[in-house]
JSON list of C-alpha atoms and ligand atoms in Angstrom, two decimals:
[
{"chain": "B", "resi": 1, "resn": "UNK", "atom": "CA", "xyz": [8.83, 21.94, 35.85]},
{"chain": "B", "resi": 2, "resn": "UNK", "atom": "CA", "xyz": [4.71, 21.17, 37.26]},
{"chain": "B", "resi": 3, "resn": "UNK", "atom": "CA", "xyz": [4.12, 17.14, 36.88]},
{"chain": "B", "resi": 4, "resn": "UNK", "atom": "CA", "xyz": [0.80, 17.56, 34.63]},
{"chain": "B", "resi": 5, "resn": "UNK", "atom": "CA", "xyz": [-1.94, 15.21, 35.35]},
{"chain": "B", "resi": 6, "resn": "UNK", "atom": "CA", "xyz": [-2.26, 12.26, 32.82]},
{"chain": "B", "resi": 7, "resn": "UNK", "atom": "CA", "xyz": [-5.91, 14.03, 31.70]},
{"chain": "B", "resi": 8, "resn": "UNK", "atom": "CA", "xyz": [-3.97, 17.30, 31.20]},
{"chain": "B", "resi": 9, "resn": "UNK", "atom": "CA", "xyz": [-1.22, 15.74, 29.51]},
{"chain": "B", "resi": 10, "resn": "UNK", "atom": "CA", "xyz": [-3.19, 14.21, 27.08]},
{"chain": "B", "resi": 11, "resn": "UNK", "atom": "CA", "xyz": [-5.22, 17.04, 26.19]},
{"chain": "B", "resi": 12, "resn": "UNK", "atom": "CA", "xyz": [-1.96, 19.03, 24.82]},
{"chain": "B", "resi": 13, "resn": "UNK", "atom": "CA", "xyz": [-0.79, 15.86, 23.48]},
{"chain": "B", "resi": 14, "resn": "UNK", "atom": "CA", "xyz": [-3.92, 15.80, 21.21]},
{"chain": "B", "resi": 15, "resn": "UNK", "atom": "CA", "xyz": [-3.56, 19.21, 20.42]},
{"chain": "B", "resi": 16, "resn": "UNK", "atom": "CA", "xyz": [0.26, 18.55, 19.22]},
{"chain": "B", "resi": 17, "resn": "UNK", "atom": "CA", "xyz": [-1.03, 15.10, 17.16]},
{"chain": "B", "resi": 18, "resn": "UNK", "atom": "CA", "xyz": [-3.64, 18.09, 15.51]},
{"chain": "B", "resi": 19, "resn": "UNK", "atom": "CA", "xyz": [-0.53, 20.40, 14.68]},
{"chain": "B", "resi": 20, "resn": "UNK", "atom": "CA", "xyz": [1.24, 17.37, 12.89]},
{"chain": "B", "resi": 21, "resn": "UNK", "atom": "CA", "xyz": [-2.01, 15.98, 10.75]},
{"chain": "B", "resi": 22, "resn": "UNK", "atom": "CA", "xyz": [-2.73, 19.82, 9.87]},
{"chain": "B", "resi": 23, "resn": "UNK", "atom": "CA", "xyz": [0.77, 20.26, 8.76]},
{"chain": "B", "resi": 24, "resn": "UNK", "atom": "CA", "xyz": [0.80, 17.26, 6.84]},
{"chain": "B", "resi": 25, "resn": "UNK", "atom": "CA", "xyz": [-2.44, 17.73, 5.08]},
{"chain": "B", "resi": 26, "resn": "UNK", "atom": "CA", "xyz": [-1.06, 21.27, 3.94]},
{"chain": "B", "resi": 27, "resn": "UNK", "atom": "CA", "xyz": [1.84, 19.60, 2.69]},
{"chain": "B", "resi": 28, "resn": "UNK", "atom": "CA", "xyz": [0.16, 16.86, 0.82]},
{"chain": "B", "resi": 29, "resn": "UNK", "atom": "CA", "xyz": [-1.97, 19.02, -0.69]},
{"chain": "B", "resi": 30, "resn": "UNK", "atom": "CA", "xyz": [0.82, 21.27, -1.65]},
{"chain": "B", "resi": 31, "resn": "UNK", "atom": "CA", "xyz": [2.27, 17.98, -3.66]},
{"chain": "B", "resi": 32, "resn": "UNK", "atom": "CA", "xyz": [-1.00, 16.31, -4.32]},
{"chain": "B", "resi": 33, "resn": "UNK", "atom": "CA", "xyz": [-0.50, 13.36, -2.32]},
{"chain": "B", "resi": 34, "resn": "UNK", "atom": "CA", "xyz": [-3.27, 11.07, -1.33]},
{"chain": "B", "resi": 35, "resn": "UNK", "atom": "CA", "xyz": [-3.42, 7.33, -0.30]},
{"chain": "B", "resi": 36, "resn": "UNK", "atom": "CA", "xyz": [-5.98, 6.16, -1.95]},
{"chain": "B", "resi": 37, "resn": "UNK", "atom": "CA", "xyz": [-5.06, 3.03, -3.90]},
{"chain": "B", "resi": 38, "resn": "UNK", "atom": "CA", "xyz": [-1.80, 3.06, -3.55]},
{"chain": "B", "resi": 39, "resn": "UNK", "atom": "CA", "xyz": [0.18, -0.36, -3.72]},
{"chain": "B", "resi": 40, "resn": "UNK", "atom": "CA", "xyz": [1.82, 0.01, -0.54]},
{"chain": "B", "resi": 41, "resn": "UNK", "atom": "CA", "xyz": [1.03, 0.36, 3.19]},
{"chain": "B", "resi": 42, "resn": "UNK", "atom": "CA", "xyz": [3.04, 2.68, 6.02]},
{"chain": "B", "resi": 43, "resn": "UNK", "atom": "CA", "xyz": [1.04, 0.41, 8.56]},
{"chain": "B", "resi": 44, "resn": "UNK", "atom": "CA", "xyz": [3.46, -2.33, 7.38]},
{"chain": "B", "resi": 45, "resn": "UNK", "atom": "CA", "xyz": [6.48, -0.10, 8.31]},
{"chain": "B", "resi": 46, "resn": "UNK", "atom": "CA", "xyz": [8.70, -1.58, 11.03]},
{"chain": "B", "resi": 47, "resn": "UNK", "atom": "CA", "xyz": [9.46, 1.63, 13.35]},
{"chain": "B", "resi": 48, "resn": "UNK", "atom": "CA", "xyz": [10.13, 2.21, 17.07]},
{"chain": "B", "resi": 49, "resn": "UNK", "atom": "CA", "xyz": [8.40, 4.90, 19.39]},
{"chain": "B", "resi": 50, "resn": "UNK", "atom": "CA", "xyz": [10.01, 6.33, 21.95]},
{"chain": "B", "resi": 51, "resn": "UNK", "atom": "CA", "xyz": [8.12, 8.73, 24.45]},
{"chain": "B", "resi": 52, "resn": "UNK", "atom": "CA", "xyz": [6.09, 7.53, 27.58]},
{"chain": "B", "resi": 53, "resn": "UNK", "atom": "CA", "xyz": [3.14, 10.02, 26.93]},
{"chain": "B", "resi": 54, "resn": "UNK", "atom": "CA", "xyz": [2.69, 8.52, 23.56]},
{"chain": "B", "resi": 55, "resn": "UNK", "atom": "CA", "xyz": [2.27, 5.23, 24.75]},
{"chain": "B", "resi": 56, "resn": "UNK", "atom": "CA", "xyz": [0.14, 6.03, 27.37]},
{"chain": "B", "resi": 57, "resn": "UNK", "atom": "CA", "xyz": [-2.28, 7.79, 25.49]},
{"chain": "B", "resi": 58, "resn": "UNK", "atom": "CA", "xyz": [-2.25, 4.58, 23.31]},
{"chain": "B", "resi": 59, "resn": "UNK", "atom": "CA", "xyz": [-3.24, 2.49, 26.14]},
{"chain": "B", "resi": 60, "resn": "UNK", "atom": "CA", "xyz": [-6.07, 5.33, 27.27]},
{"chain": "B", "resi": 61, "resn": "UNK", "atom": "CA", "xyz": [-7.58, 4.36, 23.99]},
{"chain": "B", "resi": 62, "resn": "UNK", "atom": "CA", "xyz": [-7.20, 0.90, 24.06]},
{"chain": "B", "resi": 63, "resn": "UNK", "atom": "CA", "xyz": [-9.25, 0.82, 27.52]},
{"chain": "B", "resi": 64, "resn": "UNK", "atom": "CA", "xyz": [-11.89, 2.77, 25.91]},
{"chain": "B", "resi": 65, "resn": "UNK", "atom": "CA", "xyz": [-12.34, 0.10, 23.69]},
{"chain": "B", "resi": 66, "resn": "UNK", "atom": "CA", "xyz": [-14.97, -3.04, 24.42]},
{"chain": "B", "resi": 67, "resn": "UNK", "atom": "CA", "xyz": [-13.29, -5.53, 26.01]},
{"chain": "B", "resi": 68, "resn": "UNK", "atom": "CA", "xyz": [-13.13, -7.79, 22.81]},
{"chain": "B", "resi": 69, "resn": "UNK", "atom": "CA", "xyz": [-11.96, -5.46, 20.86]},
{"chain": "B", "resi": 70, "resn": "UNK", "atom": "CA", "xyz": [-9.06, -4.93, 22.94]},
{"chain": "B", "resi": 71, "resn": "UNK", "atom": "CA", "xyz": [-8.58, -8.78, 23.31]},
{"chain": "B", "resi": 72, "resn": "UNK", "atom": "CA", "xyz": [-8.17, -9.14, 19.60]},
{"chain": "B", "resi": 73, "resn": "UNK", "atom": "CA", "xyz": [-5.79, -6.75, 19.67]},
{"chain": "B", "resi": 74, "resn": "UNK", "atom": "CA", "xyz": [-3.71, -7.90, 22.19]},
{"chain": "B", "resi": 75, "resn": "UNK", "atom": "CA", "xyz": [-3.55, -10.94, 20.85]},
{"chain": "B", "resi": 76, "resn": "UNK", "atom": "CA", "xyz": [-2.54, -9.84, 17.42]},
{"chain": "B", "resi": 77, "resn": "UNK", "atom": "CA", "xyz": [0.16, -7.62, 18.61]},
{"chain": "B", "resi": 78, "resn": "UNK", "atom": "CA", "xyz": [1.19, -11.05, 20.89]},
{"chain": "B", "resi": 79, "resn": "UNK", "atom": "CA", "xyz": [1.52, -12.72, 17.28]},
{"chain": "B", "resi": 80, "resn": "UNK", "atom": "CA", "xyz": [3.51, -9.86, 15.75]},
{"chain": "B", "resi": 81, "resn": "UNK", "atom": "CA", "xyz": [6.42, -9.27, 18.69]},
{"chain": "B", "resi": 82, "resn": "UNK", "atom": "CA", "xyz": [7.07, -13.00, 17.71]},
{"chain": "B", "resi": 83, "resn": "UNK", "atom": "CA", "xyz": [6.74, -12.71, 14.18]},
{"chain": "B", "resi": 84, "resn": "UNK", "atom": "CA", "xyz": [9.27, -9.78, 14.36]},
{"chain": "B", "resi": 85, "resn": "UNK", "atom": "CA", "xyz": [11.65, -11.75, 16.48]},
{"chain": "B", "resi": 86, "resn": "UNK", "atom": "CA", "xyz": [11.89, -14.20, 14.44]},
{"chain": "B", "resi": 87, "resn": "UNK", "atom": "CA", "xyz": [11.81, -11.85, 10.79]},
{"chain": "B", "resi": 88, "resn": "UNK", "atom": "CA", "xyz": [15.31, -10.34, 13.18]},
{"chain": "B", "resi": 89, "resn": "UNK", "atom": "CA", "xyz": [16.49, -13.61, 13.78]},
{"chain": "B", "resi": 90, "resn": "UNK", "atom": "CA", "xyz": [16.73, -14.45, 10.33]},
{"chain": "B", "resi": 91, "resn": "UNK", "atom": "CA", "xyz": [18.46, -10.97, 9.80]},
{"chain": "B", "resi": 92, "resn": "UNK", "atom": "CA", "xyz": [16.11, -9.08, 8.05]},
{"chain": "B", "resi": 93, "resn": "UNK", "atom": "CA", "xyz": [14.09, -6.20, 8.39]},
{"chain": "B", "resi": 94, "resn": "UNK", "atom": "CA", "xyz": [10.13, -6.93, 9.58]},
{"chain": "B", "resi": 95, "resn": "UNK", "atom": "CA", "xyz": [7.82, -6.36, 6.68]},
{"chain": "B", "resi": 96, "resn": "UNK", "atom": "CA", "xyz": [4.31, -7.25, 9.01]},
{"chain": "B", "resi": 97, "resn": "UNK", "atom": "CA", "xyz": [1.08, -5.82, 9.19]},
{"chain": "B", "resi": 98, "resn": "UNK", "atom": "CA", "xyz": [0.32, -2.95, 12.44]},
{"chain": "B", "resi": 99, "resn": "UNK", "atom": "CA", "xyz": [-1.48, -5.21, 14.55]},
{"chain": "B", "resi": 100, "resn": "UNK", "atom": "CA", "xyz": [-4.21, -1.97, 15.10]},
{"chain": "B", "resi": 101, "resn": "UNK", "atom": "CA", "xyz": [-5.07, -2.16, 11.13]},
{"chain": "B", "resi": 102, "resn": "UNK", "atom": "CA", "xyz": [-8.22, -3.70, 10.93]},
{"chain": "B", "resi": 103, "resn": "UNK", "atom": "CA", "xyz": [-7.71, -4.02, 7.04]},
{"chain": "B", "resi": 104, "resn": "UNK", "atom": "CA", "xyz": [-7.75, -8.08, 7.58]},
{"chain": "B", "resi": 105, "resn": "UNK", "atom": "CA", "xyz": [-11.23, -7.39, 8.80]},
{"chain": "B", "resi": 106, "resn": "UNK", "atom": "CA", "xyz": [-13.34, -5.67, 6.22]},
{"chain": "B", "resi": 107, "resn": "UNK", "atom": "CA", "xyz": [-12.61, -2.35, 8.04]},
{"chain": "B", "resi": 108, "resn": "UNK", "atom": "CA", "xyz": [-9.79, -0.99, 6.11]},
{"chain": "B", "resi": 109, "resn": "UNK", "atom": "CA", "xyz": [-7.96, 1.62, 8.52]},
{"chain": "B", "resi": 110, "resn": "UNK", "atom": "CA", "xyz": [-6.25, 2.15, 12.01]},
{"chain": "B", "resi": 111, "resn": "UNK", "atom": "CA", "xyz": [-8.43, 0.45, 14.93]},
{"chain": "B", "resi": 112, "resn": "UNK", "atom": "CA", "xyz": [-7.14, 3.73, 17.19]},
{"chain": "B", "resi": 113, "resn": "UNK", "atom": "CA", "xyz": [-7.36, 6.33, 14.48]},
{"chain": "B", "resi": 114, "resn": "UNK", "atom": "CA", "xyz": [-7.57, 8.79, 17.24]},
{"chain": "B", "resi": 115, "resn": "UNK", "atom": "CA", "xyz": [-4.81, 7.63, 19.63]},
{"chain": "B", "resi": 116, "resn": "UNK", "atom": "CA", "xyz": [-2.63, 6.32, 16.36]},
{"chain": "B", "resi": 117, "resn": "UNK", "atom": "CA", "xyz": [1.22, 7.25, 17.56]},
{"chain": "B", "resi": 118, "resn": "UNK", "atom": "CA", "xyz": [3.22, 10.52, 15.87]},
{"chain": "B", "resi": 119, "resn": "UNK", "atom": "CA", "xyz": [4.99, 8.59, 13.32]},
{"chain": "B", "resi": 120, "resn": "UNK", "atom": "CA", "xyz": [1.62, 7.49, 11.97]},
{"chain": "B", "resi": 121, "resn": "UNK", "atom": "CA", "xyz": [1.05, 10.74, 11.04]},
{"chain": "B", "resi": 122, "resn": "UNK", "atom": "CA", "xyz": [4.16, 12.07, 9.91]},
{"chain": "B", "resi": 123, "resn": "UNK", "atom": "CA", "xyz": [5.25, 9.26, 7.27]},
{"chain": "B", "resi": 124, "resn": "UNK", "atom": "CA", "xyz": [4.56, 10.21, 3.82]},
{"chain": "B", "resi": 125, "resn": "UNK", "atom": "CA", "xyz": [5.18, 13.78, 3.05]},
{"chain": "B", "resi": 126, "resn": "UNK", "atom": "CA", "xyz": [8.75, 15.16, 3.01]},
{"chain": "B", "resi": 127, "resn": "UNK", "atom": "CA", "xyz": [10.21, 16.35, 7.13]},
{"chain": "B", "resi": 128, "resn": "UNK", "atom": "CA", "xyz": [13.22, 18.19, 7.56]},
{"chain": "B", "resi": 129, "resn": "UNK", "atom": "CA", "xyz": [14.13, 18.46, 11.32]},
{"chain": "B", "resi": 130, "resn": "UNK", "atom": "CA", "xyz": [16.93, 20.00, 13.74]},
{"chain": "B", "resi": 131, "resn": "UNK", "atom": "CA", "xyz": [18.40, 17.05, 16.03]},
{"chain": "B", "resi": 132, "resn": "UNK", "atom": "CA", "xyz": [19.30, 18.81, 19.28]},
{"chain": "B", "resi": 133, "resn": "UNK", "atom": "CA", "xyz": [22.91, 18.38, 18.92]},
{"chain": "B", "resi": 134, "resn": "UNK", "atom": "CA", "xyz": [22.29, 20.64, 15.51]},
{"chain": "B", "resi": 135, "resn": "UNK", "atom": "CA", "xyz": [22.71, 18.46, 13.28]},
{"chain": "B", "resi": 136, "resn": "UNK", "atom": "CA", "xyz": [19.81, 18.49, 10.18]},
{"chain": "B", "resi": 137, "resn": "UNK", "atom": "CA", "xyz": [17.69, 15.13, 9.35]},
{"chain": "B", "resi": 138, "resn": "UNK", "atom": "CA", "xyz": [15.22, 15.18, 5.70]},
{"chain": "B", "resi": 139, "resn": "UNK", "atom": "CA", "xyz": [12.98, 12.68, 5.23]},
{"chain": "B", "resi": 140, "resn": "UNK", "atom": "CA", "xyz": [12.18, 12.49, 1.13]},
{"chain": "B", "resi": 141, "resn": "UNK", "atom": "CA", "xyz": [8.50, 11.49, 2.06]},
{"chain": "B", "resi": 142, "resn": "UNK", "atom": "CA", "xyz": [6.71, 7.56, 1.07]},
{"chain": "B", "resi": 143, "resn": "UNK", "atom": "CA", "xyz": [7.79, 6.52, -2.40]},
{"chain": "B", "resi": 144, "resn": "UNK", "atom": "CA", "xyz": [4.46, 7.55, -3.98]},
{"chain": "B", "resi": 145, "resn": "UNK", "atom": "CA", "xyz": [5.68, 11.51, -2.90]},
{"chain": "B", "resi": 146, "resn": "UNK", "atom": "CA", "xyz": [8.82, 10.81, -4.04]},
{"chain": "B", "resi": 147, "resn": "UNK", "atom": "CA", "xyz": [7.62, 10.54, -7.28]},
{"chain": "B", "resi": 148, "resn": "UNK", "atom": "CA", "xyz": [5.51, 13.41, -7.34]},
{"chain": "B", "resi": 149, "resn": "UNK", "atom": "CA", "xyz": [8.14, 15.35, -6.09]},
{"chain": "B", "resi": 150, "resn": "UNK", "atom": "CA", "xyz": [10.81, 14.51, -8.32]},
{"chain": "B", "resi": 151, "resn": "UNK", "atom": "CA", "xyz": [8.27, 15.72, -10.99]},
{"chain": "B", "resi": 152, "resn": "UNK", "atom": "CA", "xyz": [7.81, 19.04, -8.96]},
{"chain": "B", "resi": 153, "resn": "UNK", "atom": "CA", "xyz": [11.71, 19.14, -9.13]},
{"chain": "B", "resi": 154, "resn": "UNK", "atom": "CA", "xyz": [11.60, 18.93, -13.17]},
{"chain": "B", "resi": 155, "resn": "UNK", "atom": "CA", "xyz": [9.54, 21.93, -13.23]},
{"chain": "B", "resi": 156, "resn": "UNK", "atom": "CA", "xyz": [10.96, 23.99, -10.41]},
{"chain": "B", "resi": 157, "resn": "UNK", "atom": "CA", "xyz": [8.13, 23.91, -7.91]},
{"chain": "B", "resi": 158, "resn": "UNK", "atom": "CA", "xyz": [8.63, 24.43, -4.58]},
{"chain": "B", "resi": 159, "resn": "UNK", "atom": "CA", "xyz": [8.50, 21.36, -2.89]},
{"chain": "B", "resi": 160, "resn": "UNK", "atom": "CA", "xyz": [5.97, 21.77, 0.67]},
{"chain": "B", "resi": 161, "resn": "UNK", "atom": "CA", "xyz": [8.28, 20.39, 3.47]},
{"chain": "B", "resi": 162, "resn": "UNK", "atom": "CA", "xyz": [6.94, 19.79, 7.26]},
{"chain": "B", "resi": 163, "resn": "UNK", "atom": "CA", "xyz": [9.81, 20.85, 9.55]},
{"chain": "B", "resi": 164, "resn": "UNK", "atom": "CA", "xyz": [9.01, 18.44, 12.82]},
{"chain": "B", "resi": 165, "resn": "UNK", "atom": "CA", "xyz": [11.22, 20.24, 15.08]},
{"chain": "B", "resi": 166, "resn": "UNK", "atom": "CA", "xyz": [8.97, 22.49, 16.74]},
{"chain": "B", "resi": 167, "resn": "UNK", "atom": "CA", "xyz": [6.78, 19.22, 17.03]},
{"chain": "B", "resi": 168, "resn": "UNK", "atom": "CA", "xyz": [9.52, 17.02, 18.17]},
{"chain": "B", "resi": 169, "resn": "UNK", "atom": "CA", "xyz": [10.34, 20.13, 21.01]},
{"chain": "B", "resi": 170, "resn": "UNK", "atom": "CA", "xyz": [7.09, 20.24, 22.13]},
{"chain": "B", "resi": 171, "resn": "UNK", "atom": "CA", "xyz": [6.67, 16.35, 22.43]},
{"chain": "B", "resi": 172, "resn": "UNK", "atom": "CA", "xyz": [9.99, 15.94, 24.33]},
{"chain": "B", "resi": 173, "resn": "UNK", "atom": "CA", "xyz": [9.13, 18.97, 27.21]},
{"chain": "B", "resi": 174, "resn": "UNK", "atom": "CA", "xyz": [5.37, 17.65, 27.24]},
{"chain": "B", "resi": 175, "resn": "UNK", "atom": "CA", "xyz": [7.10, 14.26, 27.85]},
{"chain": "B", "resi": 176, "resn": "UNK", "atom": "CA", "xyz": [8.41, 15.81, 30.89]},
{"chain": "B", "resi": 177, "resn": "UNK", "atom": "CA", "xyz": [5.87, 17.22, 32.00]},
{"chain": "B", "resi": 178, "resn": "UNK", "atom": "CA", "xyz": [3.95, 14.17, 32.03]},
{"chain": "B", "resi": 179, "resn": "UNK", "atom": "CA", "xyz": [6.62, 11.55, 33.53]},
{"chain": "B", "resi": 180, "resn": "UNK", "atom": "CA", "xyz": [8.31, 14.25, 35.84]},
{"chain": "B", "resi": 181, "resn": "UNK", "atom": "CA", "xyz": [11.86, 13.90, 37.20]},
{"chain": "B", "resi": 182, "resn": "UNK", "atom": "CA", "xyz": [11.67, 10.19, 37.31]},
{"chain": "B", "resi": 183, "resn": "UNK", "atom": "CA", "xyz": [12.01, 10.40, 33.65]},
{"chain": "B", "resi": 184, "resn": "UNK", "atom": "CA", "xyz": [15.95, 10.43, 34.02]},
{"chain": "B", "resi": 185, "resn": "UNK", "atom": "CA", "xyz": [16.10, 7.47, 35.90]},
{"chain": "B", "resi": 186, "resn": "UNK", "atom": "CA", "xyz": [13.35, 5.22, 33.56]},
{"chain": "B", "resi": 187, "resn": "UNK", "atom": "CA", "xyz": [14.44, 3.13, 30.84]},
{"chain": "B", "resi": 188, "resn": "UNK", "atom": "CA", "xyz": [14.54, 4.70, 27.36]},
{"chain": "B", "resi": 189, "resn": "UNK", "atom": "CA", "xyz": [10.92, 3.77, 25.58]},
{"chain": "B", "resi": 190, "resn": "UNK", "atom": "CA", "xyz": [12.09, 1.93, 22.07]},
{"chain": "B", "resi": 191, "resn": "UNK", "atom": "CA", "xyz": [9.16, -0.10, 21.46]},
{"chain": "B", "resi": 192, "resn": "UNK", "atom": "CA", "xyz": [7.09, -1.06, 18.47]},
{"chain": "B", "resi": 193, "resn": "UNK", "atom": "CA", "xyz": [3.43, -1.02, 19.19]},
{"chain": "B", "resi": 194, "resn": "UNK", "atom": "CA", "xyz": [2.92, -4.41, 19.63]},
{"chain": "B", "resi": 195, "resn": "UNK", "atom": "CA", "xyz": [5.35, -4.47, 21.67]},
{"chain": "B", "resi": 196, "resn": "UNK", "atom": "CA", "xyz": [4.18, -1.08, 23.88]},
{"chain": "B", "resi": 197, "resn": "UNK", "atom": "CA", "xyz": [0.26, -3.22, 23.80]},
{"chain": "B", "resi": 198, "resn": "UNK", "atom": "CA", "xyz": [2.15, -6.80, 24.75]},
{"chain": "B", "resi": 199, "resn": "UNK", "atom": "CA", "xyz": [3.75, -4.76, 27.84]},
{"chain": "B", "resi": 200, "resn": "UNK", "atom": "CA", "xyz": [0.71, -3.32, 28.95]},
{"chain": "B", "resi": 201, "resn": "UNK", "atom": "CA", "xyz": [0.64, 0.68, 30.04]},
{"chain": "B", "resi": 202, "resn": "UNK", "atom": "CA", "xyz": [4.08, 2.64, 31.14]},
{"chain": "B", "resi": 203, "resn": "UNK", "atom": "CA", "xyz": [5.20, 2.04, 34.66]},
{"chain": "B", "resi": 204, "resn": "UNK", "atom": "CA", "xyz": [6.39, 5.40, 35.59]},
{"chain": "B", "resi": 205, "resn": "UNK", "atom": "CA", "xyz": [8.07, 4.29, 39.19]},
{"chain": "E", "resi": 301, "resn": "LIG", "atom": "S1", "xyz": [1.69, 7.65, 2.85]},
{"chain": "E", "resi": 301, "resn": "LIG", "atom": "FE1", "xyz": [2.47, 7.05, 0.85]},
{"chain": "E", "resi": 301, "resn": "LIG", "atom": "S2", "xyz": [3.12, 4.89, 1.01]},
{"chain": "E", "resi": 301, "resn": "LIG", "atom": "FE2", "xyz": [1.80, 5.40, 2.77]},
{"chain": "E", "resi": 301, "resn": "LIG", "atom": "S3", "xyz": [-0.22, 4.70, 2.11]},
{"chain": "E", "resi": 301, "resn": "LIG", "atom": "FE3", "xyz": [-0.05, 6.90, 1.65]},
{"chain": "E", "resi": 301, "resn": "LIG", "atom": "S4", "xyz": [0.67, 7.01, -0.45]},
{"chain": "E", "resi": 301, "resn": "LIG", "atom": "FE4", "xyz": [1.05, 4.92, 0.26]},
{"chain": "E", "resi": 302, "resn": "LIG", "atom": "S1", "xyz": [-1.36, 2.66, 14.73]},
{"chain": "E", "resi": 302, "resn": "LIG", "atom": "FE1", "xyz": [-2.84, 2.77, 13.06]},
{"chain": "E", "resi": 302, "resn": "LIG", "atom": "S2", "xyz": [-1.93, 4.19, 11.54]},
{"chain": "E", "resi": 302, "resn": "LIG", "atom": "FE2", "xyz": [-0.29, 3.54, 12.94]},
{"chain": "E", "resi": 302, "resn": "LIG", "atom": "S3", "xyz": [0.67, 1.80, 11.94]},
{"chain": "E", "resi": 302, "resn": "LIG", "atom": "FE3", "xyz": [-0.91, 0.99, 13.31]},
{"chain": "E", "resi": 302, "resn": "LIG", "atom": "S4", "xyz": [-2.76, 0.76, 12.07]},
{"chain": "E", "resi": 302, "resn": "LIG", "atom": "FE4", "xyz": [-1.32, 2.09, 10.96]}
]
């Protein structure tokens, strides 16, 4: 398989990120899901991200940022890694604001909208999606579709579900493509993304 330049690789990684926020607009439409005012917040959700393209591309639009921008967020994801550590320490689950959402300051959304990671845009509407060893995952969708699905349920609607694995295929060969053999011999990415800013960008070596 052709080692694709980081430029290249990011173009078709932007195309995929388009694929997954069309899919999930159909979707939400399809249930009638929208976030505004909702009590909750999926940038509080504690996950892990796992490809080396992804983070790149985070970091490519964290250096287009100005130079205080990026500052503040470094320094906010600094404050989160040890928030988490210590939310684990105590044995529970972190409940702590993405360091990238600039809600805190009067700007109310992700500070990398553009470069925001794959989960960001899958959470909320009901997934279904084929592991590679076959076996089937569903994800229900946030608690606000969850309730509008149940509801669809009652009255026998069909409920719209994304189905990631073509996504999830594509991410994994572009991933690849991008890191090249080495990829075997590299650690396995499992970072949050404070923790993928606090590191700095990949080293693919
Ligand atoms: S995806 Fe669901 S939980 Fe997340 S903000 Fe939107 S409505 Fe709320
Ligand atoms: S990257 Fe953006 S969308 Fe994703 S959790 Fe952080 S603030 Fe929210």
């Amino acid at each position: 398989m052709k080692k694709k330049t980081p430029k290249a690789a990011f173009r078709k990684l932007a195309a995929i990120y388009t694929r997954m926020v069309d899919s999930y607009a159909d979707a939400a439409q399809g249930i009638g899901l929208n976030c505004e005012g909702c009590t909750d917040n999926c940038c509080y959700s504690f996950f892990q991200h796992h490809t080396y393209i992804e983070w790149a591309y985070l970091w490519e639009g964290l250096n287009r940022l100005p130079e205080k921008r990026r500052a503040l967020f470094i320094k906010r994801s600094e404050e989160y890694v040890e928030q988490a550590r210590f939310a684990l320490q105590r044995g529970e689950r972190p409940h702590i604001m993405c360091p990238l959402n600039l809600g805190d300051e009067g700007e109310g959304r992700c500070g990398l909208y553009e470069h925001r990671l794959m989960i960001c845009r899958m959470h909320g509407v009901p997934n279904i999606m084929k592991r590679p060893d076959g076996r089937g995952v569903d994800f229900p969708g946030c608690w606000r579709c969850q309730e509008l699905t149940t509801g669809m349920q009652k009255q026998q609607t069909e409920i719209p579900v994304v189905d990631r694995t073509p996504l999830y295929s594509d991410l994994a060969r572009l991933e690849m493509e991008f890191v090249g053999p080495k990829l075997r011999g590299l650690p396995k990415v499992d970072h949050t993304i404070a923790e993928m800013i606090v590191l700095g960008p990949p080293v693919l070596r």
